Amino acid sequence: MKTGEKNVLTAYECGHFNQTSGTVGAPKAIPMSDMQTRTFIKYDYLWGNYLLYKNLDPSYMDGRAFATSEGTCRKLDSGLTIGCASAKMADFVQGGKDAADKRIRIAYTSPIEATCPEPHTNTKYIHTRFALMDREITGMVSGFYSVAVHLLAYIADNYEMLINDIERGTIDESIEMSDEARKSLLSKIDPMPERAAELREIFRNGSGIQFVPLVWPKLQYIKGVGSDGFSVYRDTLINSFTGNGITLFLSGITASEGLWSVPSGPNDPSGILAAGSAFMEFLPVDAEDDFSKIVTIDKLEIGKTYELVITNLSGLYRYRMGDAVLVTGMYNSTPKVEFMYRVNKTISIICEKTTETAVRQTVEKACGELGISFNDYCVYADQRSVPGQYKFYIESWDKKRGGIARDELEKSVLKHLLEANPRFRIPFEKGSILAPSVEFLQPETHFLWRDLCIYNGASTAQLKPVRVMKENEYRFFSNLTEN
Amino acid sequence: MTIEQNKNGSELTIRPVGRLDSVTSGDLYDCLEQNFTPEISNLVLDFSKVDFISSKGLRVLVSVCKNLGDRKMKVINANESVADIFRLSGLLKIFEGK
């Protein structure tokens, strides 16, 4: 297909390949037919805008959005493209990159130097700088909520430099980017001493405040992937940066392979199945790969969890997505689902299969019981010795964590792990698995890992947080604990 | 932590001694800010006396990497656990290559 041969896998025209991040396996190039692109636009763009219109004050249309997405795209010898689908936009806009930039910035603050960046460009600076310049922003659109948190933390850490640059109309020399990008960006910037003075007043006592409603007083909504494994970032967003006055829209289930659900409304982690986007089948997760038990959308039962199997508009046939979804209810006559966990991202030492959701619930409840907030977490199933052991690593910016005894935290984690995954109990009581160990990571270690992945070429938009660690991740994180 | 340094023409060797943790990493950053001036084309970080590096310490090194431009940087004599972190974070190839 990549050579341009037609009628391979699908009869639809296919001009693009999505490149996956490789964070959950080897990077893949996945065909995206023109028909699938149109379907994506219909559900994501039209439905997404309808929800905003229905649920927000109409004044949200008066301002732009702080958009954090970015991606790159390159042409193959055949003329087809590979990379991030949104980065293709510049190809379609008459007038090329400059015209695309103007169109992007009608609706969003970030210029094309950040949305379609060159390698080794400090896009965090560009996104935040252009967002801070605009007081009238009404929304924030983020692929994953982790990206939104990452950028707001960047502002908290670098507000002095950003404000100085806004005042003078400059870009600090330490900011990494090509000379060409710097020149182009400087042409889009004027000194803004009044805005700088306003921002300086907001941050006069430092950045340890919920600064978002002060910096952008008209901001009404934040949209992004913020359920299940990303819920910790949703909490950080509210507790550290926004407070409770912003409407949150949680994106549906979207992947390089396609779009499977759309958001059902504000602050609802469930999405409505996008029935027309693909032919969907559902394998009950307790069916143990018995495909005679697979069902279609009309046979779904509320309260049951299924693995999603799709046949899409780009040639994937009965493709196992590896996503487990819980049926939570109905929207009119269409089922609503919530993403639960990656089927192949469970951890096991015997056969207890602890899911990412169980890990999250364990950490949430243990930290809640001891009265500390947490910002990130990950776990490793250590089988290098017998019996094996789960090793939890929790990152907390909460100063109260220093007063928590480690054995107290470990007892709480064990208690809640036994609740979250009842299958853990038997091997634990038989002595086949040790009680879990828990250590605190140094603050912002997950951010560091993310930055390093980006520095080494990973796509910002697709990076997912580390939850169930692989060997190399374990060696990295276990070296960066607080002890 | 103390920081020893030696300048030889356009080459600067910095030798931190002790733990490069969340407190002392700032000292290394300040030292590099003051001494890794544009006329220095080769920066050598001798880690023979560093027994621990924190995430903040790694951040300092990443920020140096980002601002190298055409200049060269090398980390030498890192102990096995520190070198392992460099390797896992993808920084080792940069430190050896640049």
XYZ file of N, CA, C and O in Angstrom, chain A residues 368-429:
248
model
N -5.589 8.223 49.108
C -6.745 8.878 49.712
C -6.869 8.522 51.183
O -7.144 9.375 52.025
N -6.638 7.258 51.499
C -6.750 6.807 52.887
C -5.738 7.507 53.784
O -6.010 7.815 54.934
N -4.555 7.769 53.227
C -3.502 8.400 54.038
C -3.503 9.922 53.895
O -2.650 10.611 54.464
N -4.429 10.437 53.109
C -4.599 11.891 53.027
C -3.532 12.615 52.233
O -3.225 13.773 52.499
N -2.952 11.937 51.234
C -1.981 12.635 50.380
C -2.469 12.620 48.926
O -3.108 11.663 48.496
N -2.153 13.676 48.206
C -2.481 13.681 46.784
C -1.298 13.092 46.019
O -0.177 13.080 46.528
N -1.560 12.592 44.818
C -0.466 12.057 44.003
C -0.603 12.592 42.591
O -1.693 12.973 42.165
N 0.505 12.637 41.889
C 0.504 13.217 40.544
C 0.776 12.196 39.449
O 0.484 12.444 38.285
N 1.364 11.076 39.818
C 1.616 10.036 38.832
C 2.001 8.760 39.562
O 2.282 8.795 40.765
N 2.047 7.671 38.821
C 2.389 6.391 39.451
C 2.742 5.401 38.363
O 2.369 5.576 37.190
N 3.459 4.358 38.728
C 3.716 3.254 37.820
C 4.044 2.018 38.647
O 4.309 2.124 39.848
N 4.026 0.877 38.014
C 4.235 -0.362 38.755
C 5.021 -1.350 37.896
O 4.932 -1.327 36.669
N 5.805 -2.170 38.562
C 6.608 -3.193 37.867
C 6.384 -4.528 38.555
O 6.405 -4.609 39.793
N 6.160 -5.564 37.754
C 6.035 -6.909 38.320
C 7.425 -7.530 38.315
O 7.914 -7.968 37.274
N 8.064 -7.545 39.467
C 9.453 -8.009 39.557
C 9.478 -9.523 39.744
O 9.099 -10.040 40.797
N 9.948 -10.209 38.716
C 9.993 -11.675 38.780
C 11.425 -12.179 38.785
O 11.676 -13.340 38.479
N 12.366 -11.292 39.120
C 13.767 -11.720 39.078
C 14.112 -12.628 40.250
O 15.111 -13.304 40.244
N 13.280 -12.588 41.286
C 13.489 -13.533 42.370
C 12.148 -14.184 42.695
O 11.094 -13.715 42.266
N 12.198 -15.288 43.435
C 10.981 -16.016 43.794
C 10.816 -15.940 45.313
O 11.778 -16.194 46.036
N 9.645 -15.577 45.809
C 8.456 -15.146 45.072
C 8.626 -13.764 44.447
O 9.460 -12.972 44.908
N 7.802 -13.520 43.460
C 7.858 -12.211 42.807
C 7.145 -11.142 43.613
O 6.511 -11.426 44.647
N 7.258 -9.910 43.152
C 6.696 -8.788 43.919
C 6.289 -7.651 42.984
O 6.997 -7.344 42.028
N 5.156 -7.011 43.294
C 4.796 -5.775 42.606
C 5.579 -4.636 43.261
O 5.579 -4.501 44.488
N 6.179 -3.799 42.434
C 6.883 -2.626 42.966
C 6.173 -1.372 42.470
O 6.188 -1.078 41.277
N 5.548 -0.673 43.382
C 4.827 0.554 43.046
C 5.752 1.752 43.208
O 6.516 1.837 44.174
N 5.644 2.689 42.274
C 6.384 3.958 42.377
C 5.363 5.091 42.240
O 4.685 5.209 41.222
N 5.236 5.867 43.290
C 4.237 6.937 43.318
C 4.947 8.281 43.315
O 5.935 8.471 44.036
N 4.440 9.168 42.469
C 5.004 10.523 42.434
C 4.000 11.478 43.057
O 2.840 11.518 42.636
N 4.429 12.180 44.058
C 3.529 13.111 44.750
C 4.265 14.419 44.962
O 5.406 14.437 45.413
N 3.575 15.515 44.620
C 4.169 16.832 44.884
C 3.676 17.354 46.234
O 3.952 18.486 46.607
N 2.898 16.517 46.919
C 2.286 16.898 48.192
C 3.351 16.860 49.299
O 3.963 15.818 49.541
N 3.533 17.985 49.965
C 4.585 18.038 50.988
C 4.287 17.113 52.173
O 5.188 16.730 52.908
N 3.007 16.733 52.311
C 2.646 15.852 53.425
C 3.224 14.445 53.257
O 3.238 13.668 54.196
N 3.704 14.116 52.042
C 4.171 12.753 51.811
C 5.348 12.404 52.717
O 5.581 11.246 53.055
N 6.109 13.442 53.105
C 7.274 13.218 53.974
C 6.886 12.652 55.329
O 7.680 11.978 55.975
N 5.649 12.873 55.751
C 5.214 12.389 57.057
C 4.591 11.006 57.013
O 4.131 10.498 58.032
N 4.564 10.396 55.831
C 3.931 9.077 55.700
C 4.977 7.981 55.870
O 5.996 7.965 55.179
N 4.734 7.076 56.803
C 5.666 5.946 56.989
C 5.483 4.965 55.830
O 4.357 4.688 55.412
N 6.617 4.455 55.352
C 6.563 3.587 54.172
C 5.751 2.314 54.442
O 4.972 1.887 53.598
N 5.920 1.729 55.637
C 5.185 0.481 55.886
C 3.680 0.722 55.971
O 2.875 -0.121 55.586
N 3.305 1.920 56.414
C 1.884 2.263 56.475
C 1.309 2.341 55.046
O 0.228 1.834 54.764
N 2.066 2.968 54.160
C 1.631 3.094 52.768
C 1.570 1.712 52.114
O 0.630 1.396 51.376
N 2.561 0.890 52.387
C 2.589 -0.448 51.780
C 1.405 -1.295 52.256
O 0.810 -2.033 51.473
N 1.060 -1.164 53.529
C -0.102 -1.916 54.050
C -1.384 -1.463 53.348
O -2.236 -2.273 53.003
N -1.506 -0.161 53.168
C -2.699 0.379 52.524
C -2.770 -0.069 51.056
O -3.841 -0.424 50.554
N -1.629 -0.044 50.381
C -1.597 -0.486 48.978
C -1.997 -1.954 48.882
O -2.794 -2.348 48.014
N -1.492 -2.778 49.772
C -1.854 -4.202 49.749
C -3.358 -4.371 49.945
O -4.014 -5.106 49.201
N -3.891 -3.682 50.945
C -5.329 -3.805 51.239
C -6.167 -3.454 49.999
O -7.075 -4.199 49.623
N -5.811 -2.359 49.355
C -6.637 -1.912 48.227
C -6.345 -2.707 46.948
O -7.216 -2.835 46.092
N -5.160 -3.272 46.836
C -4.873 -4.145 45.694
C -5.716 -5.423 45.795
O -6.246 -5.915 44.790
N -5.841 -5.940 46.998
C -6.664 -7.143 47.195
C -8.124 -6.868 46.843
O -8.824 -7.745 46.327
N -8.576 -5.645 47.098
C -9.958 -5.277 46.721
C -10.081 -5.073 45.216
O -11.045 -5.512 44.591
N -9.074 -4.401 44.649
C -9.157 -4.043 43.223
C -8.999 -5.262 42.330
O -9.560 -5.325 41.241
N -8.207 -6.232 42.758
C -8.042 -7.454 41.980
C -8.134 -8.668 42.916
O -7.130 -9.119 43.459
N -9.335 -9.187 43.088
C -9.509 -10.317 44.003
C -8.631 -11.521 43.639
O -8.332 -12.345 44.494
N -8.225 -11.608 42.358
C -7.398 -12.761 41.962
C -5.988 -12.697 42.530
O -5.217 -13.642 42.435
N -5.640 -11.555 43.118
C -4.316 -11.420 43.736
C -4.257 -12.190 45.058
O -3.197 -12.610 45.503
N -5.413 -12.392 45.692
C -5.447 -12.909 47.067
C -4.862 -14.318 47.186
O -4.038 -14.588 48.069
N -5.289 -15.240 46.324
C -4.880 -16.645 46.502
C -3.357 -16.808 46.387
O -2.721 -17.344 47.298
N -2.725 -16.319 45.297
C -1.253 -16.470 45.255
C -0.557 -15.722 46.383
O 0.483 -16.174 46.879
N -1.135 -14.609 46.826
C -0.518 -13.867 47.932
C -0.600 -14.680 49.230
O 0.382 -14.824 49.956
N -1.772 -15.238 49.496
C -1.936 -15.998 50.750
C -1.147 -17.297 50.722
O -0.752 -17.819 51.763
